[in-house]
Coordinates of C-alpha atoms in Angstrom, one line a residue:
X1 CA -29.8 -47.9 115.5
X2 CA -27.2 -48.0 113.5
X3 CA -28.0 -51.5 112.4
X4 CA -31.5 -50.9 111.1
X5 CA -29.6 -48.9 108.7
X6 CA -29.7 -44.6 107.9
X7 CA -33.7 -43.6 108.6
X8 CA -33.8 -40.3 109.5
X9 CA -36.7 -38.2 111.9
X10 CA -36.7 -35.1 108.3
X11 CA -38.8 -33.1 105.8
X12 CA -36.8 -33.8 102.9
X13 CA -36.1 -37.1 101.0
X14 CA -34.2 -37.3 97.4
X15 CA -34.3 -41.1 95.4
X16 CA -33.8 -42.2 91.4
X17 CA -37.5 -43.0 91.1
X18 CA -37.3 -44.4 87.5
X19 CA -34.8 -46.8 88.3
X20 CA -36.8 -47.3 92.9
X21 CA -41.0 -45.6 91.7
X22 CA -42.3 -45.3 95.2
X23 CA -44.8 -43.4 97.0
X24 CA -45.3 -41.9 99.8
X25 CA -46.7 -43.2 102.6
X26 CA -50.7 -42.3 103.0
X27 CA -52.5 -44.1 105.5
X28 CA -52.0 -41.7 108.6
X29 CA -54.0 -39.4 109.7
X30 CA -50.7 -36.9 110.2
X31 CA -47.4 -36.6 109.2
X32 CA -46.0 -38.0 112.3
X33 CA -43.3 -41.4 111.0
X34 CA -44.3 -41.1 107.5
X35 CA -40.5 -40.4 106.5
X36 CA -38.6 -43.1 108.3
X37 CA -41.9 -45.4 106.7
X38 CA -40.5 -44.5 103.1
X39 CA -36.7 -44.1 103.7
X40 CA -37.8 -48.1 105.8
X41 CA -38.4 -49.5 102.0
X42 CA -35.6 -48.8 100.9
X43 CA -32.6 -51.8 101.5
X44 CA -30.4 -50.7 104.4
X45 CA -27.7 -51.7 102.3
X46 CA -28.7 -48.9 99.7
X47 CA -29.8 -45.4 102.5
X48 CA -27.2 -43.7 104.0
X49 CA -25.4 -40.3 105.3
X50 CA -24.5 -38.6 102.0
X51 CA -21.9 -36.4 104.8
X52 CA -21.2 -32.0 104.3
X53 CA -25.4 -31.5 102.6
X54 CA -27.5 -28.6 104.5
X55 CA -31.2 -28.1 103.3
X56 CA -33.0 -24.6 105.1
X57 CA -35.7 -26.1 106.3
X58 CA -37.8 -22.4 105.4
X59 CA -40.2 -21.5 108.8
X60 CA -42.5 -18.9 108.8
X61 CA -43.5 -16.6 111.4
X62 CA -46.1 -18.6 113.0
X63 CA -45.0 -21.3 113.1
X64 CA -45.4 -24.2 116.4
X65 CA -44.3 -27.4 116.2
X66 CA -45.5 -29.8 114.0
X67 CA -48.2 -27.3 113.5
X68 CA -48.6 -28.5 110.0
X69 CA -48.3 -32.2 110.9
X70 CA -52.1 -32.6 109.9
X71 CA -52.7 -30.4 106.5
X72 CA -51.0 -26.8 106.3
X73 CA -51.9 -24.0 108.4
X74 CA -49.3 -21.9 108.8
X75 CA -49.2 -18.8 105.9
X76 CA -48.2 -19.7 102.7
X77 CA -45.0 -18.9 101.1
X78 CA -45.4 -16.9 97.7
X79 CA -42.3 -16.4 95.5
X80 CA -43.2 -14.7 93.0
X81 CA -41.3 -15.4 89.3
X82 CA -42.5 -14.0 85.9
X83 CA -45.8 -15.3 85.8
X84 CA -46.9 -13.6 88.7
X85 CA -47.2 -15.3 92.0
X86 CA -46.1 -19.5 92.0
X87 CA -45.6 -19.1 88.3
X88 CA -49.2 -18.1 87.9
X89 CA -50.1 -15.3 86.0
X90 CA -51.6 -12.4 89.2
X91 CA -53.3 -10.6 86.2
X92 CA -55.8 -13.8 85.5
X93 CA -58.7 -14.5 88.2
X94 CA -58.6 -17.2 89.3
X95 CA -60.0 -20.1 92.3
X96 CA -62.9 -22.8 93.5
X97 CA -65.9 -22.8 92.7
X98 CA -68.3 -25.8 93.3
X99 CA -72.4 -26.0 93.6
X100 CA -74.1 -27.3 97.1
X101 CA -77.6 -27.5 99.3
X102 CA -78.5 -27.6 102.5
X103 CA -77.3 -30.6 103.2
X104 CA -73.8 -29.9 102.4
X105 CA -73.5 -28.0 104.4
X106 CA -71.4 -29.5 107.6
X107 CA -68.7 -29.8 104.6
X108 CA -69.5 -27.0 103.0
X109 CA -68.4 -25.2 105.6
X110 CA -64.8 -26.6 105.9
X111 CA -63.9 -26.6 103.1
X112 CA -65.3 -22.6 103.0
X113 CA -62.3 -22.2 105.8
X114 CA -59.4 -23.7 104.5
X115 CA -59.3 -22.5 100.6
X116 CA -60.1 -18.9 102.6
X117 CA -57.2 -19.6 105.4
X118 CA -54.8 -20.9 102.2
X119 CA -56.2 -17.4 101.0
X120 CA -57.7 -18.4 97.5
X121 CA -61.3 -17.5 96.2
X122 CA -64.1 -19.4 96.8
X123 CA -67.8 -18.9 94.8
X124 CA -70.5 -21.7 95.9
X125 CA -73.3 -22.0 93.2
X126 CA -76.7 -22.0 95.3
X127 CA -78.6 -25.4 94.7
X128 CA -80.6 -24.3 97.9
X129 CA -78.7 -23.7 100.6
X130 CA -81.3 -21.5 103.8
X131 CA -80.3 -17.4 103.9
X132 CA -78.9 -18.5 107.0
X133 CA -76.2 -20.0 105.7
X134 CA -76.2 -17.5 102.7
X135 CA -75.1 -14.7 105.6
X136 CA -72.8 -16.9 106.5
X137 CA -70.9 -18.1 103.7
X138 CA -71.3 -13.4 102.4
X139 CA -70.1 -12.7 106.1
X140 CA -66.9 -15.3 105.6
X141 CA -66.4 -14.0 102.3
X142 CA -67.3 -16.1 99.9
X143 CA -69.1 -15.3 96.4
X144 CA -72.4 -16.8 95.7
X145 CA -74.1 -17.7 92.4
X146 CA -77.3 -17.6 91.2
X147 CA -76.6 -19.8 88.0
X148 CA -80.0 -20.6 85.8
X149 CA -81.3 -23.5 84.4
X150 CA -79.3 -23.3 80.6
X151 CA -82.6 -22.8 78.2
X152 CA -81.2 -26.5 76.0
X153 CA -81.9 -28.8 79.6
X154 CA -84.9 -27.3 79.7
X155 CA -86.1 -28.0 76.4
X156 CA -84.2 -31.5 77.9
X157 CA -86.2 -32.0 80.8
X158 CA -89.8 -31.4 79.2
X159 CA -89.7 -34.1 76.8
X160 CA -87.8 -36.8 78.8
X161 CA -89.2 -37.3 82.5
X162 CA -85.6 -39.5 83.1
X163 CA -83.7 -35.7 83.2
X164 CA -85.0 -33.9 86.5
X165 CA -83.6 -30.0 86.9
X166 CA -80.4 -29.9 88.2
X167 CA -79.7 -30.0 92.4
X168 CA -76.4 -30.3 94.2
X169 CA -76.0 -34.0 93.4
X170 CA -76.5 -33.6 89.0
X171 CA -73.6 -34.0 88.1
X172 CA -74.6 -33.6 84.3
X173 CA -74.4 -30.3 84.6
X174 CA -71.0 -28.9 86.0
X175 CA -70.0 -27.3 83.0
X176 CA -72.8 -25.1 82.7
X177 CA -71.8 -24.2 85.8
X178 CA -68.0 -24.3 85.7
X179 CA -68.4 -22.8 81.7
X180 CA -69.8 -20.1 84.1
X181 CA -67.4 -19.0 86.2
X182 CA -67.0 -16.1 88.4
X183 CA -62.2 -16.5 87.7
X184 CA -60.7 -17.4 84.2
X185 CA -58.2 -20.1 86.4
X186 CA -61.3 -22.9 88.1
X187 CA -60.2 -25.2 90.4
X188 CA -63.9 -27.6 90.9
X189 CA -63.6 -29.6 94.6
X190 CA -66.6 -31.5 95.0
X191 CA -68.7 -29.6 97.7
X192 CA -67.8 -33.4 100.1
X193 CA -64.8 -32.8 99.5
X194 CA -61.9 -31.2 101.7
X195 CA -58.5 -29.8 100.7
X196 CA -56.1 -30.4 103.4
X197 CA -53.0 -29.0 101.3
X198 CA -52.1 -25.8 99.2
X199 CA -53.4 -25.4 96.2
X200 CA -51.0 -23.1 94.2
X201 CA -48.9 -26.9 92.8
X202 CA -52.7 -27.3 91.2
X203 CA -53.6 -23.9 90.2
X204 CA -49.7 -24.0 88.8
X205 CA -50.4 -27.1 86.6
X206 CA -52.8 -24.4 85.1
X207 CA -50.8 -24.0 83.0
X208 CA -50.5 -26.7 81.1
X209 CA -53.6 -26.6 80.4
X210 CA -56.9 -28.8 82.1
X211 CA -56.6 -31.3 84.7
X212 CA -58.4 -34.1 85.5
X213 CA -58.5 -36.5 88.2
X214 CA -59.1 -40.2 86.7
X215 CA -60.6 -43.7 88.3
X216 CA -58.9 -47.1 87.0
X217 CA -61.8 -49.0 86.6
X218 CA -63.5 -52.0 84.8
X219 CA -66.4 -49.3 82.6
X220 CA -68.6 -50.7 80.4
X221 CA -68.5 -49.3 76.4
X222 CA -71.0 -46.4 75.7
X223 CA -68.9 -46.0 79.6
X224 CA -65.9 -44.9 77.8
X225 CA -67.4 -43.5 74.4
X226 CA -68.3 -40.8 76.4
X227 CA -65.3 -40.1 78.8
X228 CA -62.4 -41.1 76.6
X229 CA -63.2 -38.6 74.2
X230 CA -62.9 -36.5 76.9
X231 CA -59.1 -38.2 79.0
X232 CA -58.1 -37.7 74.4
X233 CA -58.6 -34.2 75.0
X234 CA -57.7 -32.7 77.9
X235 CA -54.4 -35.0 78.1
X236 CA -53.1 -35.6 74.7
X237 CA -51.3 -39.9 74.9
X238 CA -52.4 -40.5 78.9
X239 CA -49.7 -40.0 82.2
X240 CA -48.7 -44.2 82.5
X241 CA -50.6 -44.2 85.8
X242 CA -53.2 -43.5 84.0
X243 CA -52.4 -45.8 80.8
X244 CA -56.5 -47.8 82.8
X245 CA -58.7 -45.0 82.5
X246 CA -61.7 -45.3 80.8
X247 CA -63.8 -42.9 83.1
X248 CA -62.9 -38.3 85.0
X249 CA -63.7 -38.1 88.1
X250 CA -65.8 -35.1 88.9
X251 CA -65.2 -34.4 92.2
X252 CA -61.5 -32.1 91.3
X253 CA -60.7 -31.2 88.2
X254 CA -58.7 -27.5 87.0
X255 CA -59.0 -26.2 84.2
X256 CA -59.7 -22.7 82.0
X257 CA -63.2 -20.7 81.7
X258 CA -62.9 -20.6 77.9
X259 CA -61.9 -23.8 77.7
X260 CA -62.9 -25.6 74.4
X261 CA -62.5 -29.4 76.5
X262 CA -65.1 -27.2 79.5
X263 CA -67.8 -27.4 76.0
X264 CA -66.9 -31.1 75.0
X265 CA -68.2 -31.4 77.6
X266 CA -71.5 -29.5 77.9
X267 CA -72.1 -30.9 74.3
X268 CA -71.1 -34.6 75.0
X269 CA -73.7 -34.5 78.6
X270 CA -76.6 -32.9 76.2
X271 CA -76.2 -35.5 73.7

């Protein structure tokens, strides 16, 4: 309706962030309505049709109407650049790393199917999977890793009842697992998480260094002492949206296998 202003259904939207910082709504279970809901965040007088301006919508051969509305399931485009596919050096290995035991199996299976469908390699550190589960992962092309507990951790465990042997929930052992990643470019994704969109952008971000997901929680002094040096080492000056962050969400992050940041995190955990 004309009185509501220009708010078309479409797949491309352009706006000026400094004068109108708006985030795309993410409350729906699929891509329907997002375009019009987003456009209506601006007053009617500021929504206009730009004539004689065309945007091409590229499709893959396996596209059907609405196929990617609940996350991409069609083949991804691969753009060749001087740095390889999507700007990532193809000479360096890249893939997804996680750890799980049998209790995580329902979601781990979804994680495996999603990453393999996106044509990414996946390796799982076995913290107690059943033989049947291991067989299924092997048949799907998932790498299975048995990374032994480091000697430093064994010494700490023998002196303190507070430190237990590692399990799938043992977040403090994550940097050790990451230091033994089979991939040079690695994205860690917890076994209780499933990617819904392509991961190419996350891998491209590794060209600039490690990246973290941060939490703007009000935390105690001890948490700030633990996390702030690590955040500073990875980011330097924090992005504005994370200016109140004092904590790292270790569920999803990207790194290089030999990155000093991972080694610093491990040393912090041992201390």
